[in-house]
Amino acid sequence: MEVLKIATAGSVDDGKSTLIGRILYDTKSLTEDKLEAIQLSSARKGLDYLDFSLATDGLVAEREQGITIDVAHIYFSTPHRSYIIADTPGHIEYTRNMVTGASTSQASIILVDARNGVIEQTARHFYINNLLRIKNIIVAVNKMDLVDFSEDKFNQIKEDIKKLQSAGTYKNQQITFIPISALHGDNVVESSERISWYSGETLMDTLENMQAEDIYEKASARFPVQTVIRPKTEEYHDFRGYAGKLYGAHLSVGDAVQVLPSGTKSTVKEIHFFDDAYQKAKAGSSITITLVDDINVSRGDMIVKDGELPQVSKELKATVCWMDKSALRVGGKYHLQHGVHTVLAKIGGVQLLDGANFAKNDINDQTLTLNQIGEVQLKLNQPIYFDRFSDNKENGSFILIDAQTNTTAGVGFISG
């Protein structure tokens, strides 16, 4: 069954956790013991309604403060498709967690409190979705019941979001606006009679009706080799397969390919998934391929279709979200992990970006601190084969690893 990965974003008390709990409840995805726990906890608090936020807030600190701190992944299915929701935190101090949670998502739900409208943190959420090139955005204007289901309020938020969109760099982004009340279920799974002026789809119908061509990235095929399989058994004495995950586009038996960095050319002979053989593999598949020619291919090499070469360079320009308590500094050295390939990187320059208004600082900064986002120049000790993030998400992104502590210090999106 097709899987749709969604990220949610919203400021404190915008109702993210309540919305997800409502979706789980209305799609009958809550287990009986979970629902019973929500009922008991809601009654203990003296509430005359079910507190659906308890369905997702897993940490003690989250339950105590009523906020989301860490990224939680929630799984559920409908008869049409399966869903993975990354419930990401909205606080500015957890920006790194939001970037992490949203980085693998194919669609995003940004919640806006109808009473407060578009605030700075909403703009920051919109900026991150623009940065990550998430094509389908649903702006769920929540708590419509607290503004008397005002169409004027909804339209004002729509206009403010469109102004943000015009300042963004991702022009193909598709935005759907839906007025909802997550607490009472208006327009979440069931249409609301209380918002009679709205004639669009419910939030769940919008997710169900997203077409595959709008969800999945169209890019060139990239196959980084994770390992070389040589069984050396009697049955597979001459077998030499290359295993990894295919990104960007499909690969078929008979495709002419080129191995990087050697530049050697060959043709795909077989495609295996466990014990089964296929004529074609879709992007996202973890597969093993064999080639017609017995050529030298090693872990870290990249197999691409002939004529669809990525860029190659020892110098990169990238947008980096910093995730470490120790600041990134000009001249600092890090391990850059790009796919299965690791090289040494030196920071050449930093320019801080303002996530609230898409603006750059006028002067070059020397540091990037925790949760800040900036444009960074990097010099590598070896060339890498890359695409711009806007052309191929997987081959256009990397992580920076602190060489001393071995912690993930930052995540980067290559722009050139």
Short mmCIF file of C-alpha atoms in Angstrom, two decimals:
data_model
loop_
_atom_site.label_atom_id
_atom_site.label_comp_id
_atom_site.label_asym_id
_atom_site.label_seq_id
_atom_site.Cartn_x
_atom_site.Cartn_y
_atom_site.Cartn_z
CA MET A 1 0.00 0.00 0.00
CA GLU A 2 1.19 3.51 -0.82
CA VAL A 3 2.69 5.42 2.12
CA LEU A 4 2.37 9.19 2.55
CA LYS A 5 4.78 10.88 4.97
CA ILE A 6 3.42 14.06 6.56
CA ALA A 7 5.00 16.62 8.89
CA THR A 8 2.97 18.83 11.19
CA ALA A 9 4.04 22.26 12.39
CA GLY A 10 2.43 24.85 14.60
CA SER A 11 3.21 27.22 17.42
CA VAL A 12 2.49 26.52 21.08
CA ASP A 13 -1.21 25.79 21.66
CA ASP A 14 -2.07 25.92 17.96
CA GLY A 15 -3.40 22.37 18.43
CA LYS A 16 -1.02 20.06 16.56
CA SER A 17 -1.26 17.15 18.98
CA THR A 18 -5.01 17.60 19.30
CA LEU A 19 -5.37 17.51 15.51
CA ILE A 20 -3.37 14.30 15.19
CA GLY A 21 -5.32 12.71 18.05
CA ARG A 22 -8.57 13.77 16.36
CA ILE A 23 -7.46 12.21 13.06
CA LEU A 24 -6.57 8.96 14.84
CA TYR A 25 -9.91 8.97 16.68
CA ASP A 26 -12.09 9.77 13.69
CA THR A 27 -10.31 7.23 11.46
CA LYS A 28 -10.73 4.67 14.26
CA SER A 29 -6.95 4.24 14.52
CA LEU A 30 -6.74 4.54 18.32
CA THR A 31 -6.42 1.26 20.18
CA GLU A 32 -9.01 0.57 22.88
CA ASP A 33 -6.49 0.85 25.72
CA LYS A 34 -5.17 4.17 24.35
CA LEU A 35 -8.69 5.56 24.03
CA GLU A 36 -9.52 4.36 27.54
CA ALA A 37 -6.37 6.08 28.88
CA ILE A 38 -7.40 9.34 27.14
CA GLN A 39 -10.91 9.10 28.59
CA LEU A 40 -9.62 8.49 32.12
CA SER A 41 -7.00 11.24 31.91
CA SER A 42 -9.49 13.74 30.47
CA ALA A 43 -11.99 12.96 33.25
CA ARG A 44 -9.23 13.27 35.87
CA LYS A 45 -8.49 16.78 34.57
CA GLY A 46 -12.18 17.69 34.85
CA LEU A 47 -12.57 18.15 31.09
CA ASP A 48 -15.95 17.71 29.44
CA TYR A 49 -14.24 16.65 26.21
CA LEU A 50 -11.55 14.15 25.20
CA ASP A 51 -8.02 15.58 25.36
CA PHE A 52 -6.69 14.09 22.11
CA SER A 53 -3.27 15.65 22.62
CA LEU A 54 -2.60 12.79 25.05
CA ALA A 55 -2.53 10.44 22.06
CA THR A 56 0.80 11.85 20.86
CA ASP A 57 2.61 13.68 23.67
CA GLY A 58 4.87 10.84 24.77
CA LEU A 59 7.40 12.59 27.00
CA VAL A 60 6.60 13.46 30.62
CA ALA A 61 7.80 17.04 29.97
CA GLU A 62 5.47 17.27 26.95
CA ARG A 63 2.46 16.18 28.98
CA GLU A 64 3.35 18.53 31.84
CA GLN A 65 3.91 21.57 29.64
CA GLY A 66 1.37 20.76 26.93
CA ILE A 67 3.97 21.25 24.20
CA THR A 68 5.80 19.06 21.69
CA ILE A 69 9.57 18.80 22.31
CA ASP A 70 10.83 15.80 20.38
CA VAL A 71 9.75 14.43 17.00
CA ALA A 72 7.15 11.68 17.35
CA HIS A 73 6.18 9.45 14.45
CA ILE A 74 2.58 8.28 14.33
CA TYR A 75 1.43 5.49 12.02
CA PHE A 76 -2.09 4.83 10.78
CA SER A 77 -3.87 3.58 7.68
CA THR A 78 -7.07 4.09 5.76
CA PRO A 79 -8.41 1.70 3.09
CA HIS A 80 -6.73 4.00 0.52
CA ARG A 81 -3.17 4.49 1.84
CA SER A 82 -0.90 4.34 4.90
CA TYR A 83 0.36 7.43 6.69
CA ILE A 84 3.38 8.35 8.78
CA ILE A 85 2.96 11.65 10.63
CA ALA A 86 6.07 13.37 11.99
CA ASP A 87 4.72 15.46 14.89
CA THR A 88 7.42 18.13 15.02
CA PRO A 89 7.89 20.79 17.72
CA GLY A 90 6.98 24.40 16.98
CA HIS A 91 9.23 26.25 19.45
CA ILE A 92 12.15 28.17 17.94
CA GLU A 93 14.50 26.37 20.34
CA TYR A 94 13.50 23.06 18.73
CA THR A 95 13.95 24.22 15.12
CA ARG A 96 16.54 21.48 14.57
CA ASN A 97 13.95 18.84 15.54
CA MET A 98 11.45 20.35 13.12
CA VAL A 99 13.95 20.29 10.27
CA THR A 100 14.81 16.67 11.09
CA GLY A 101 11.17 15.60 11.24
CA ALA A 102 10.14 17.43 8.08
CA SER A 103 13.19 16.50 6.00
CA THR A 104 11.77 13.15 4.90
CA SER A 105 8.15 14.27 4.55
CA GLN A 106 6.23 14.50 1.29
CA ALA A 107 3.53 16.85 2.57
CA SER A 108 3.14 19.21 5.48
CA ILE A 109 0.33 20.53 7.66
CA ILE A 110 0.94 23.99 9.13
CA LEU A 111 -1.51 24.90 11.86
CA VAL A 112 -2.52 28.50 12.49
CA ASP A 113 -4.57 29.58 15.50
CA ALA A 114 -7.49 31.52 13.97
CA ARG A 115 -7.44 33.93 16.94
CA ASN A 116 -3.76 34.87 16.50
CA GLY A 117 -3.38 34.70 12.73
CA VAL A 118 0.04 34.47 11.06
CA ILE A 119 2.76 35.12 13.63
CA GLU A 120 6.56 35.02 13.42
CA GLN A 121 6.73 31.31 14.21
CA THR A 122 4.20 30.56 11.44
CA ALA A 123 6.50 32.35 9.01
CA ARG A 124 9.42 30.28 10.32
CA HIS A 125 7.47 27.06 9.72
CA PHE A 126 6.63 28.21 6.21
CA TYR A 127 10.29 29.07 5.59
CA ILE A 128 11.47 25.60 6.64
CA ASN A 129 8.94 23.95 4.33
CA ASN A 130 10.17 26.22 1.53
CA LEU A 131 13.78 25.30 2.36
CA LEU A 132 13.00 21.56 2.32
CA ARG A 133 11.09 21.86 -0.99
CA ILE A 134 7.94 20.25 0.41
CA LYS A 135 5.51 20.63 -2.45
CA ASN A 136 2.12 20.05 -0.81
CA ILE A 137 1.27 22.31 2.14
CA ILE A 138 -2.04 22.26 3.98
CA VAL A 139 -2.62 25.38 6.06
CA ALA A 140 -5.12 24.26 8.70
CA VAL A 141 -6.68 27.33 10.28
CA ASN A 142 -7.59 25.84 13.67
CA LYS A 143 -9.90 26.91 16.52
CA MET A 144 -12.45 28.38 14.13
CA ASP A 145 -15.04 27.74 16.84
CA LEU A 146 -13.32 30.40 18.99
CA VAL A 147 -13.75 33.11 16.31
CA ASP A 148 -17.40 32.27 15.58
CA PHE A 149 -16.33 30.49 12.36
CA SER A 150 -15.51 33.88 10.85
CA GLU A 151 -14.90 33.75 7.10
CA ASP A 152 -13.21 37.16 7.28
CA LYS A 153 -10.64 35.82 9.79
CA PHE A 154 -9.96 32.83 7.55
CA ASN A 155 -9.54 35.00 4.45
CA GLN A 156 -7.15 37.36 6.26
CA ILE A 157 -4.90 34.42 7.23
CA LYS A 158 -5.06 33.20 3.64
CA GLU A 159 -3.86 36.54 2.36
CA ASP A 160 -1.03 36.71 4.91
CA ILE A 161 0.19 33.24 3.94
CA LYS A 162 0.11 34.14 0.25
CA LYS A 163 2.36 37.12 1.00
CA LEU A 164 4.83 34.71 2.62
CA GLN A 165 4.59 32.42 -0.39
CA SER A 166 5.43 35.26 -2.76
CA ALA A 167 8.66 35.86 -0.80
CA GLY A 168 9.67 32.19 -0.98
CA THR A 169 12.04 30.60 -3.47
CA TYR A 170 10.00 27.45 -4.18
CA LYS A 171 7.45 28.59 -6.73
CA ASN A 172 5.87 25.17 -7.38
CA GLN A 173 4.60 24.86 -3.83
CA GLN A 174 0.88 24.01 -3.70
CA ILE A 175 -1.06 25.38 -0.71
CA THR A 176 -4.50 24.27 0.41
CA PHE A 177 -6.34 26.30 3.06
CA ILE A 178 -8.86 24.53 5.32
CA PRO A 179 -10.81 26.03 8.27
CA ILE A 180 -11.01 23.46 11.07
CA SER A 181 -11.68 22.86 14.74
CA ALA A 182 -9.44 19.98 15.76
CA LEU A 183 -11.02 19.79 19.20
CA HIS A 184 -14.55 19.32 17.87
CA GLY A 185 -13.67 17.61 14.59
CA ASP A 186 -14.95 20.27 12.17
CA ASN A 187 -13.55 19.63 8.64
CA VAL A 188 -10.90 17.22 9.94
CA VAL A 189 -12.37 13.90 8.81
CA GLU A 190 -16.04 14.92 8.58
CA SER A 191 -17.35 18.05 6.84
CA SER A 192 -18.62 20.75 9.18
CA GLU A 193 -22.13 22.13 8.94
CA ARG A 194 -20.98 24.97 11.19
CA ILE A 195 -18.60 26.28 8.47
CA SER A 196 -21.20 26.39 5.73
CA TRP A 197 -19.33 29.03 3.69
CA TYR A 198 -16.45 26.58 3.08
CA SER A 199 -17.07 24.29 0.11
CA GLY A 200 -13.64 22.60 -0.14
CA GLU A 201 -12.48 19.17 0.99
CA THR A 202 -11.89 18.13 4.58
CA LEU A 203 -8.29 17.82 5.72
CA MET A 204 -8.40 14.02 5.52
CA ASP A 205 -10.00 14.05 2.06
CA THR A 206 -7.24 16.40 0.88
CA LEU A 207 -4.59 13.94 2.08
CA GLU A 208 -6.42 10.96 0.58
CA ASN A 209 -6.79 12.65 -2.81
CA MET A 210 -3.17 13.80 -3.24
CA GLN A 211 -2.02 12.32 -6.52
CA ALA A 212 1.20 10.33 -6.67
CA GLU A 213 2.62 12.60 -9.37
CA ASP A 214 2.24 15.55 -7.00
CA ILE A 215 3.84 13.72 -4.08
CA TYR A 216 6.89 12.00 -5.43
CA GLU A 217 10.02 13.77 -6.55
CA LYS A 218 10.99 13.66 -10.20
CA ALA A 219 14.77 13.52 -10.51
CA SER A 220 17.63 11.60 -12.09
CA ALA A 221 18.35 8.09 -10.81
CA ARG A 222 21.11 7.89 -8.17
CA PHE A 223 22.29 4.55 -6.75
CA PRO A 224 25.01 4.92 -4.07
CA VAL A 225 26.60 1.52 -3.47
CA GLN A 226 26.37 0.59 0.20
CA THR A 227 28.01 -2.79 -0.06
CA VAL A 228 29.32 -5.29 -2.60
CA ILE A 229 27.81 -8.76 -2.27
CA ARG A 230 30.08 -11.72 -3.07
CA PRO A 231 28.51 -14.91 -1.55
CA LYS A 232 31.35 -17.16 -2.74
CA THR A 233 29.14 -20.21 -2.40
CA GLU A 234 28.91 -23.06 -4.85
CA GLU A 235 25.45 -21.92 -5.99
CA TYR A 236 26.47 -18.26 -6.45
CA HIS A 237 30.14 -18.70 -7.17
CA ASP A 238 30.40 -15.89 -9.73
CA PHE A 239 27.71 -13.60 -8.27
CA ARG A 240 28.84 -9.99 -7.78
CA GLY A 241 25.99 -7.69 -6.74
CA TYR A 242 25.87 -4.07 -5.64
CA ALA A 243 23.41 -3.28 -2.86
CA GLY A 244 21.94 0.08 -1.87
CA LYS A 245 18.87 2.31 -2.01
CA LEU A 246 17.72 3.79 -5.30
CA TYR A 247 16.88 7.52 -5.31
CA GLY A 248 15.33 9.95 -7.78
CA ALA A 249 13.94 7.70 -10.53
CA HIS A 250 13.46 4.08 -11.57
CA LEU A 251 16.17 1.77 -12.88
CA SER A 252 15.48 -1.05 -15.34
CA VAL A 253 17.27 -4.12 -16.62
CA GLY A 254 19.05 -3.07 -19.82
CA ASP A 255 19.67 0.54 -18.74
CA ALA A 256 23.08 1.87 -19.76
CA VAL A 257 24.83 3.12 -16.60
CA GLN A 258 28.04 4.78 -15.54
CA VAL A 259 29.96 4.12 -12.31
CA LEU A 260 31.38 7.14 -10.46
CA PRO A 261 34.09 8.15 -9.81
CA SER A 262 35.79 5.72 -12.22
CA GLY A 263 33.53 6.70 -15.13
CA THR A 264 33.34 3.07 -16.26
CA LYS A 265 30.26 2.25 -18.33
CA SER A 266 28.15 -0.91 -18.29
CA THR A 267 24.55 -2.15 -18.48
CA VAL A 268 22.16 -3.31 -15.73
CA LYS A 269 21.94 -7.10 -16.00
CA GLU A 270 19.71 -8.03 -13.06
CA ILE A 271 17.71 -6.35 -10.29
CA HIS A 272 17.12 -8.33 -7.09
CA PHE A 273 14.98 -7.68 -4.05
CA PHE A 274 15.73 -10.44 -1.54
CA ASP A 275 15.30 -13.69 -3.51
CA ASP A 276 13.11 -12.22 -6.24
CA ALA A 277 14.27 -10.74 -9.55
CA TYR A 278 12.57 -7.74 -11.20
CA GLN A 279 12.80 -5.97 -14.54
CA LYS A 280 12.38 -2.54 -12.95
CA ALA A 281 12.95 -0.91 -9.55
CA LYS A 282 11.15 2.20 -8.35
CA ALA A 283 12.85 5.11 -6.59
CA GLY A 284 13.02 4.42 -2.87
CA SER A 285 13.63 0.68 -3.35
CA SER A 286 16.43 -1.09 -1.48
CA ILE A 287 17.81 -3.44 -4.11
CA THR A 288 20.81 -5.37 -5.36
CA ILE A 289 21.84 -4.99 -8.99
CA THR A 290 24.33 -6.82 -11.15
CA LEU A 291 26.06 -5.44 -14.24
CA VAL A 292 26.78 -7.06 -17.59
CA ASP A 293 30.49 -6.26 -17.35
CA ASP A 294 32.85 -7.46 -14.62
CA ILE A 295 34.12 -4.02 -13.63
CA ASN A 296 35.51 -2.60 -10.43
CA VAL A 297 32.73 -1.18 -8.20
CA SER A 298 33.26 -0.46 -4.49
CA ARG A 299 31.29 0.79 -1.48
CA GLY A 300 30.85 4.57 -1.80
CA ASP A 301 30.71 4.52 -5.61
CA MET A 302 27.59 5.90 -7.29
CA ILE A 303 25.86 4.27 -10.25
CA VAL A 304 23.87 6.65 -12.50
CA LYS A 305 22.20 6.36 -15.87
CA ASP A 306 24.53 7.10 -18.75
CA GLY A 307 24.16 10.74 -19.77
CA GLU A 308 22.59 11.83 -16.45
CA LEU A 309 25.73 12.80 -14.58
CA PRO A 310 25.59 14.78 -11.31
CA GLN A 311 27.89 17.72 -10.61
CA VAL A 312 31.32 17.09 -9.10
CA SER A 313 33.30 19.55 -6.98
CA LYS A 314 35.52 20.05 -3.93
CA GLU A 315 33.69 23.30 -3.09
CA LEU A 316 30.04 23.56 -2.07
CA LYS A 317 27.53 26.25 -1.20
CA ALA A 318 24.76 25.02 1.06
CA THR A 319 22.03 26.10 3.44
CA VAL A 320 22.84 24.61 6.84
CA CYS A 321 20.63 24.20 9.92
CA TRP A 322 22.90 24.00 12.96
CA MET A 323 22.05 21.34 15.56
CA ASP A 324 24.98 21.41 17.97
CA LYS A 325 25.47 23.38 21.18
CA SER A 326 29.01 24.12 19.99
CA ALA A 327 28.77 26.81 17.32
CA LEU A 328 29.86 26.35 13.71
CA ARG A 329 32.81 28.65 13.07
CA VAL A 330 34.62 29.80 9.94
CA GLY A 331 37.75 27.68 9.62
CA GLY A 332 36.21 24.79 11.58
CA LYS A 333 36.65 21.24 10.25
CA TYR A 334 33.94 18.58 10.17
CA HIS A 335 33.26 15.22 8.62
CA LEU A 336 30.74 15.67 5.79
CA GLN A 337 28.55 12.59 5.30
CA HIS A 338 27.05 12.57 1.80
CA GLY A 339 25.15 9.35 1.18
CA VAL A 340 27.57 6.57 2.04
CA HIS A 341 30.57 8.80 1.31
CA THR A 342 32.46 10.68 4.05
CA VAL A 343 34.94 13.49 3.38
CA LEU A 344 36.65 16.14 5.48
CA ALA A 345 35.07 19.62 5.16
CA LYS A 346 36.41 23.04 6.15
CA ILE A 347 34.04 25.97 6.70
CA GLY A 348 34.91 28.84 4.37
CA GLY A 349 32.19 31.41 5.13
CA VAL A 350 28.82 31.84 6.84
CA GLN A 351 25.90 34.17 6.14
CA LEU A 352 23.01 34.01 8.61
CA LEU A 353 19.47 33.71 7.23
CA ASP A 354 16.37 35.05 8.94
CA GLY A 355 13.84 32.24 8.95
CA ALA A 356 10.97 34.61 9.63
CA ASN A 357 11.27 36.76 6.50
CA PHE A 358 13.60 34.90 4.09
CA ALA A 359 16.19 37.73 4.40
CA LYS A 360 20.00 37.48 4.47
CA ASN A 361 22.26 39.45 6.78
CA ASP A 362 24.12 42.25 5.07
CA ILE A 363 27.47 41.13 6.46
CA ASN A 364 29.16 37.76 6.62
CA ASP A 365 28.96 36.14 10.05
CA GLN A 366 31.65 34.03 11.61
CA THR A 367 29.40 31.59 13.46
CA LEU A 368 26.16 29.68 13.32
CA THR A 369 24.68 28.72 16.68
CA LEU A 370 22.13 26.12 17.77
CA ASN A 371 18.90 26.23 15.69
CA GLN A 372 20.19 28.99 13.40
CA ILE A 373 20.07 28.60 9.61
CA GLY A 374 22.68 30.08 7.29
CA GLU A 375 24.33 29.91 3.89
CA VAL A 376 27.69 28.19 4.30
CA GLN A 377 30.70 27.79 1.99
CA LEU A 378 32.53 24.46 2.35
CA LYS A 379 35.86 23.22 1.02
CA LEU A 380 36.30 19.44 0.82
CA ASN A 381 39.45 17.34 0.83
CA GLN A 382 37.95 15.14 -1.90
CA PRO A 383 35.38 15.89 -4.63
CA ILE A 384 31.86 14.54 -4.25
CA TYR A 385 29.22 13.84 -6.89
CA PHE A 386 26.15 15.85 -5.97
CA ASP A 387 22.98 17.48 -7.23
CA ARG A 388 21.43 20.68 -6.00
CA PHE A 389 18.84 19.93 -3.30
CA SER A 390 16.16 21.50 -5.52
CA ASP A 391 16.99 18.90 -8.21
CA ASN A 392 17.47 15.77 -6.10
CA LYS A 393 16.75 15.79 -2.35
CA GLU A 394 18.75 12.73 -1.39
CA ASN A 395 21.85 13.50 -3.46
CA GLY A 396 21.60 17.20 -2.59
CA SER A 397 21.75 16.90 1.18
CA PHE A 398 24.37 15.98 3.77
CA ILE A 399 25.11 16.04 7.48
CA LEU A 400 28.10 17.56 9.25
CA ILE A 401 29.67 15.48 12.01
CA ASP A 402 31.84 16.96 14.77
CA ALA A 403 35.23 15.29 14.38
CA GLN A 404 35.92 15.44 18.14
CA THR A 405 32.60 14.29 19.63
CA ASN A 406 31.27 12.33 16.65
CA THR A 407 27.85 13.99 17.09
CA THR A 408 25.66 15.20 14.22
CA ALA A 409 26.30 18.94 14.26
CA GLY A 410 24.32 20.18 11.28
CA VAL A 411 22.24 19.23 8.26
CA GLY A 412 22.92 20.84 4.89
CA PHE A 413 21.06 21.37 1.61
CA ILE A 414 23.32 21.96 -1.38
CA SER A 415 22.54 25.00 -3.52
CA GLY A 416 25.62 25.05 -5.72
#
